[in-house]
């Protein structure tokens, strides 16, 4: 079984600063994928970034980057130059070669302050 | 644009009155999922279809049923909604390889 852990229930960040959201995972499958989603108060789940377990480089998508440390089983999300519109709930999630169902962490609420 | 569409966006139903939520997709993905998400919690998988094969999660109450009449559509039926079933219901699709999930915008269900 796969498990995702997000230990930060909520975070405050100043506008234009960077913020790191922690995510650790546990799986026995050698092949897996890690995802980050953003969920604003409207409720829709917005895909941000993906990291495959065999990818050699850390994934980046605009202001989002994923700090993938395979040996430590961590996949932290870094949001650079925070904007007010980044205020939302952020979920780390994963699938694996033996379980294609998406499993979510508990989520982290980010509040960006002006 | 190819997408996942959920209707309605907001649904109010009476306690005990059956309600159906719908999801459609234009991605031609063979897997469709229904998640329940209560306030400030992570989404919880209720069940999914792999093509026409229905897969129920072990802890999904019998009150929840699903239908997938064709590749494009999937329905969530709540036979007798209780107050505890008030939640956001998210539909998602994926290819078998599961390297990309697309979510609908969700249906927020209120039970009165």
mmCIF file of N, CA, C and O in Angstrom, chain A residues 35 37 39 41-45 47 50 89 91 95 100-107, chain B residues 9 31 33 35 37 40-43 45 48 50 57 88 90 98-99 101 103 105 108:
data_model
loop_
_atom_site.group_PDB
_atom_site.id
_atom_site.type_symbol
_atom_site.label_atom_id
_atom_site.label_comp_id
_atom_site.label_asym_id
_atom_site.label_seq_id
_atom_site.Cartn_x
_atom_site.Cartn_y
_atom_site.Cartn_z
ATOM 1 N N UNK A 35 2.563 13.648 -7.564
ATOM 2 C CA UNK A 35 1.803 14.773 -8.088
ATOM 3 C C UNK A 35 1.604 15.817 -7.005
ATOM 4 O O UNK A 35 1.507 15.493 -5.820
ATOM 5 N N UNK A 37 -1.257 18.969 -6.394
ATOM 6 C CA UNK A 37 -2.475 19.620 -6.848
ATOM 7 C C UNK A 37 -2.761 20.832 -5.972
ATOM 8 O O UNK A 37 -2.470 20.838 -4.770
ATOM 9 N N UNK A 39 -5.937 23.287 -4.708
ATOM 10 C CA UNK A 39 -7.391 23.346 -4.618
ATOM 11 C C UNK A 39 -7.804 24.668 -3.980
ATOM 12 O O UNK A 39 -7.756 24.825 -2.764
ATOM 13 N N UNK A 41 -10.570 27.748 -2.963
ATOM 14 C CA UNK A 41 -11.834 27.647 -2.223
ATOM 15 C C UNK A 41 -13.002 27.264 -3.135
ATOM 16 O O UNK A 41 -14.023 26.764 -2.646
ATOM 17 N N UNK A 42 -12.858 27.480 -4.426
ATOM 18 C CA UNK A 42 -13.917 27.083 -5.368
ATOM 19 C C UNK A 42 -14.066 25.569 -5.466
ATOM 20 O O UNK A 42 -15.101 25.073 -5.909
ATOM 21 N N UNK A 43 -13.034 24.830 -5.073
ATOM 22 C CA UNK A 43 -13.157 23.382 -4.982
ATOM 23 C C UNK A 43 -12.531 22.576 -6.095
ATOM 24 O O UNK A 43 -12.304 21.377 -5.918
ATOM 25 N N UNK A 44 -12.240 23.182 -7.226
ATOM 26 C CA UNK A 44 -11.678 22.365 -8.295
ATOM 27 C C UNK A 44 -10.244 21.979 -7.977
ATOM 28 O O UNK A 44 -9.526 22.697 -7.306
ATOM 29 N N UNK A 45 -9.846 20.838 -8.463
ATOM 30 C CA UNK A 45 -8.521 20.294 -8.210
ATOM 31 C C UNK A 45 -7.666 20.589 -9.434
ATOM 32 O O UNK A 45 -7.930 20.084 -10.522
ATOM 33 N N UNK A 47 -4.107 20.501 -11.363
ATOM 34 C CA UNK A 47 -2.818 19.823 -11.449
ATOM 35 C C UNK A 47 -1.698 20.862 -11.560
ATOM 36 O O UNK A 47 -1.775 21.805 -12.353
ATOM 37 N N UNK A 50 4.307 17.128 -11.893
ATOM 38 C CA UNK A 50 4.440 15.684 -11.799
ATOM 39 C C UNK A 50 5.914 15.289 -11.793
ATOM 40 O O UNK A 50 6.734 15.886 -12.507
ATOM 41 N N UNK A 89 -5.511 25.265 -0.798
ATOM 42 C CA UNK A 89 -5.088 24.003 -0.211
ATOM 43 C C UNK A 89 -4.224 23.293 -1.244
ATOM 44 O O UNK A 89 -4.553 23.288 -2.433
ATOM 45 N N UNK A 91 -2.299 19.642 -2.213
ATOM 46 C CA UNK A 91 -2.256 18.208 -1.929
ATOM 47 C C UNK A 91 -1.105 17.554 -2.682
ATOM 48 O O UNK A 91 -0.912 17.784 -3.883
ATOM 49 N N UNK A 95 0.709 7.709 -7.380
ATOM 50 C CA UNK A 95 0.258 6.434 -7.908
ATOM 51 C C UNK A 95 1.496 5.555 -8.030
ATOM 52 O O UNK A 95 2.622 6.030 -7.915
ATOM 53 N N UNK A 100 -2.793 2.116 -9.682
ATOM 54 C CA UNK A 100 -2.919 3.355 -10.438
ATOM 55 C C UNK A 100 -3.924 4.323 -9.825
ATOM 56 O O UNK A 100 -4.126 5.404 -10.349
ATOM 57 N N UNK A 101 -4.536 3.928 -8.707
ATOM 58 C CA UNK A 101 -5.442 4.864 -8.041
ATOM 59 C C UNK A 101 -4.634 5.940 -7.334
ATOM 60 O O UNK A 101 -3.631 5.659 -6.676
ATOM 61 N N UNK A 102 -5.088 7.163 -7.441
ATOM 62 C CA UNK A 102 -4.381 8.298 -6.865
ATOM 63 C C UNK A 102 -4.647 8.375 -5.367
ATOM 64 O O UNK A 102 -5.805 8.434 -4.948
ATOM 65 N N UNK A 103 -3.576 8.368 -4.577
ATOM 66 C CA UNK A 103 -3.699 8.493 -3.119
ATOM 67 C C UNK A 103 -3.227 9.876 -2.706
ATOM 68 O O UNK A 103 -2.167 10.328 -3.150
ATOM 69 N N UNK A 104 -3.970 10.521 -1.831
ATOM 70 C CA UNK A 104 -3.681 11.892 -1.429
ATOM 71 C C UNK A 104 -3.124 11.967 -0.013
ATOM 72 O O UNK A 104 -3.487 11.168 0.856
ATOM 73 N N UNK A 105 -2.290 12.982 0.210
ATOM 74 C CA UNK A 105 -1.938 13.368 1.566
ATOM 75 C C UNK A 105 -3.056 14.201 2.166
ATOM 76 O O UNK A 105 -4.066 14.492 1.512
ATOM 77 N N UNK A 106 -2.867 14.614 3.420
ATOM 78 C CA UNK A 106 -3.905 15.350 4.144
ATOM 79 C C UNK A 106 -4.056 16.789 3.675
ATOM 80 O O UNK A 106 -5.061 17.436 3.958
ATOM 81 N N UNK A 107 -3.042 17.298 2.988
ATOM 82 C CA UNK A 107 -3.117 18.651 2.460
ATOM 83 C C UNK A 107 -2.483 19.691 3.362
ATOM 84 O O UNK A 107 -2.360 19.503 4.584
ATOM 85 N N UNK B 9 -22.986 21.962 -10.569
ATOM 86 C CA UNK B 9 -21.874 22.451 -9.759
ATOM 87 C C UNK B 9 -22.270 22.450 -8.277
ATOM 88 O O UNK B 9 -21.453 22.151 -7.411
ATOM 89 N N UNK B 31 -10.332 5.051 -17.505
ATOM 90 C CA UNK B 31 -10.593 4.941 -16.067
ATOM 91 C C UNK B 31 -11.315 6.198 -15.592
ATOM 92 O O UNK B 31 -10.913 7.316 -15.927
ATOM 93 N N UNK B 33 -13.073 7.905 -11.949
ATOM 94 C CA UNK B 33 -13.060 7.795 -10.489
ATOM 95 C C UNK B 33 -14.098 8.744 -9.890
ATOM 96 O O UNK B 33 -14.334 9.830 -10.412
ATOM 97 N N UNK B 35 -14.515 10.606 -6.155
ATOM 98 C CA UNK B 35 -13.948 10.896 -4.845
ATOM 99 C C UNK B 35 -14.966 11.706 -4.037
ATOM 100 O O UNK B 35 -15.684 12.547 -4.576
ATOM 101 N N UNK B 37 -15.007 14.402 -0.856
ATOM 102 C CA UNK B 37 -14.108 15.248 -0.080
ATOM 103 C C UNK B 37 -14.914 16.088 0.890
ATOM 104 O O UNK B 37 -15.673 16.968 0.471
ATOM 105 N N UNK B 40 -12.034 20.520 4.472
ATOM 106 C CA UNK B 40 -10.658 20.542 4.987
ATOM 107 C C UNK B 40 -10.027 19.149 5.094
ATOM 108 O O UNK B 40 -9.104 18.957 5.881
ATOM 109 N N UNK B 41 -10.525 18.215 4.329
ATOM 110 C CA UNK B 41 -9.954 16.867 4.327
ATOM 111 C C UNK B 41 -9.454 16.510 2.932
ATOM 112 O O UNK B 41 -9.772 17.180 1.949
ATOM 113 N N UNK B 42 -8.682 15.452 2.867
ATOM 114 C CA UNK B 42 -8.220 14.952 1.575
ATOM 115 C C UNK B 42 -9.354 14.235 0.853
ATOM 116 O O UNK B 42 -10.267 13.695 1.497
ATOM 117 N N UNK B 43 -9.331 14.211 -0.457
ATOM 118 C CA UNK B 43 -10.322 13.418 -1.191
ATOM 119 C C UNK B 43 -10.196 11.937 -0.851
ATOM 120 O O UNK B 43 -9.093 11.414 -0.707
ATOM 121 N N UNK B 45 -11.333 8.155 -2.118
ATOM 122 C CA UNK B 45 -11.843 7.408 -3.268
ATOM 123 C C UNK B 45 -13.034 6.546 -2.845
ATOM 124 O O UNK B 45 -12.951 5.781 -1.879
ATOM 125 N N UNK B 48 -14.126 3.237 -8.650
ATOM 126 C CA UNK B 48 -13.698 3.633 -9.980
ATOM 127 C C UNK B 48 -14.093 2.569 -10.985
ATOM 128 O O UNK B 48 -14.349 1.415 -10.627
ATOM 129 N N UNK B 50 -12.756 0.765 -14.445
ATOM 130 C CA UNK B 50 -11.723 0.522 -15.448
ATOM 131 C C UNK B 50 -12.473 -0.042 -16.642
ATOM 132 O O UNK B 50 -12.857 -1.204 -16.645
ATOM 133 N N UNK B 57 -14.351 0.612 -3.373
ATOM 134 C CA UNK B 57 -13.448 0.616 -2.231
ATOM 135 C C UNK B 57 -14.131 -0.100 -1.059
ATOM 136 O O UNK B 57 -15.352 -0.035 -0.909
ATOM 137 N N UNK B 88 -18.009 17.694 -1.069
ATOM 138 C CA UNK B 88 -17.666 17.934 -2.466
ATOM 139 C C UNK B 88 -17.442 16.561 -3.094
ATOM 140 O O UNK B 88 -16.737 15.724 -2.510
ATOM 141 N N UNK B 90 -15.886 14.763 -6.356
ATOM 142 C CA UNK B 90 -14.983 15.011 -7.468
ATOM 143 C C UNK B 90 -14.928 13.802 -8.386
ATOM 144 O O UNK B 90 -14.755 12.669 -7.935
ATOM 145 N N UNK B 98 -1.744 6.005 -15.967
ATOM 146 C CA UNK B 98 -1.921 6.824 -14.761
ATOM 147 C C UNK B 98 -0.824 7.864 -14.584
ATOM 148 O O UNK B 98 -0.414 8.140 -13.475
ATOM 149 N N UNK B 99 -0.366 8.432 -15.688
ATOM 150 C CA UNK B 99 0.595 9.508 -15.509
ATOM 151 C C UNK B 99 -0.065 10.863 -15.646
ATOM 152 O O UNK B 99 0.599 11.874 -15.700
ATOM 153 N N UNK B 101 -3.942 12.699 -14.389
ATOM 154 C CA UNK B 101 -5.315 12.657 -13.946
ATOM 155 C C UNK B 101 -5.944 14.004 -14.267
ATOM 156 O O UNK B 101 -5.334 15.048 -14.059
ATOM 157 N N UNK B 103 -9.303 16.234 -13.357
ATOM 158 C CA UNK B 103 -10.443 16.357 -12.448
ATOM 159 C C UNK B 103 -11.496 17.272 -13.045
ATOM 160 O O UNK B 103 -11.166 18.246 -13.738
ATOM 161 N N UNK B 105 -14.680 19.951 -12.077
ATOM 162 C CA UNK B 105 -14.717 21.068 -11.122
ATOM 163 C C UNK B 105 -15.488 20.725 -9.859
ATOM 164 O O UNK B 105 -15.536 21.527 -8.929
ATOM 165 N N UNK B 108 -20.739 20.265 -5.331
ATOM 166 C CA UNK B 108 -20.844 20.444 -3.882
ATOM 167 C C UNK B 108 -22.263 20.096 -3.457
ATOM 168 O O UNK B 108 -23.218 20.765 -3.875
#
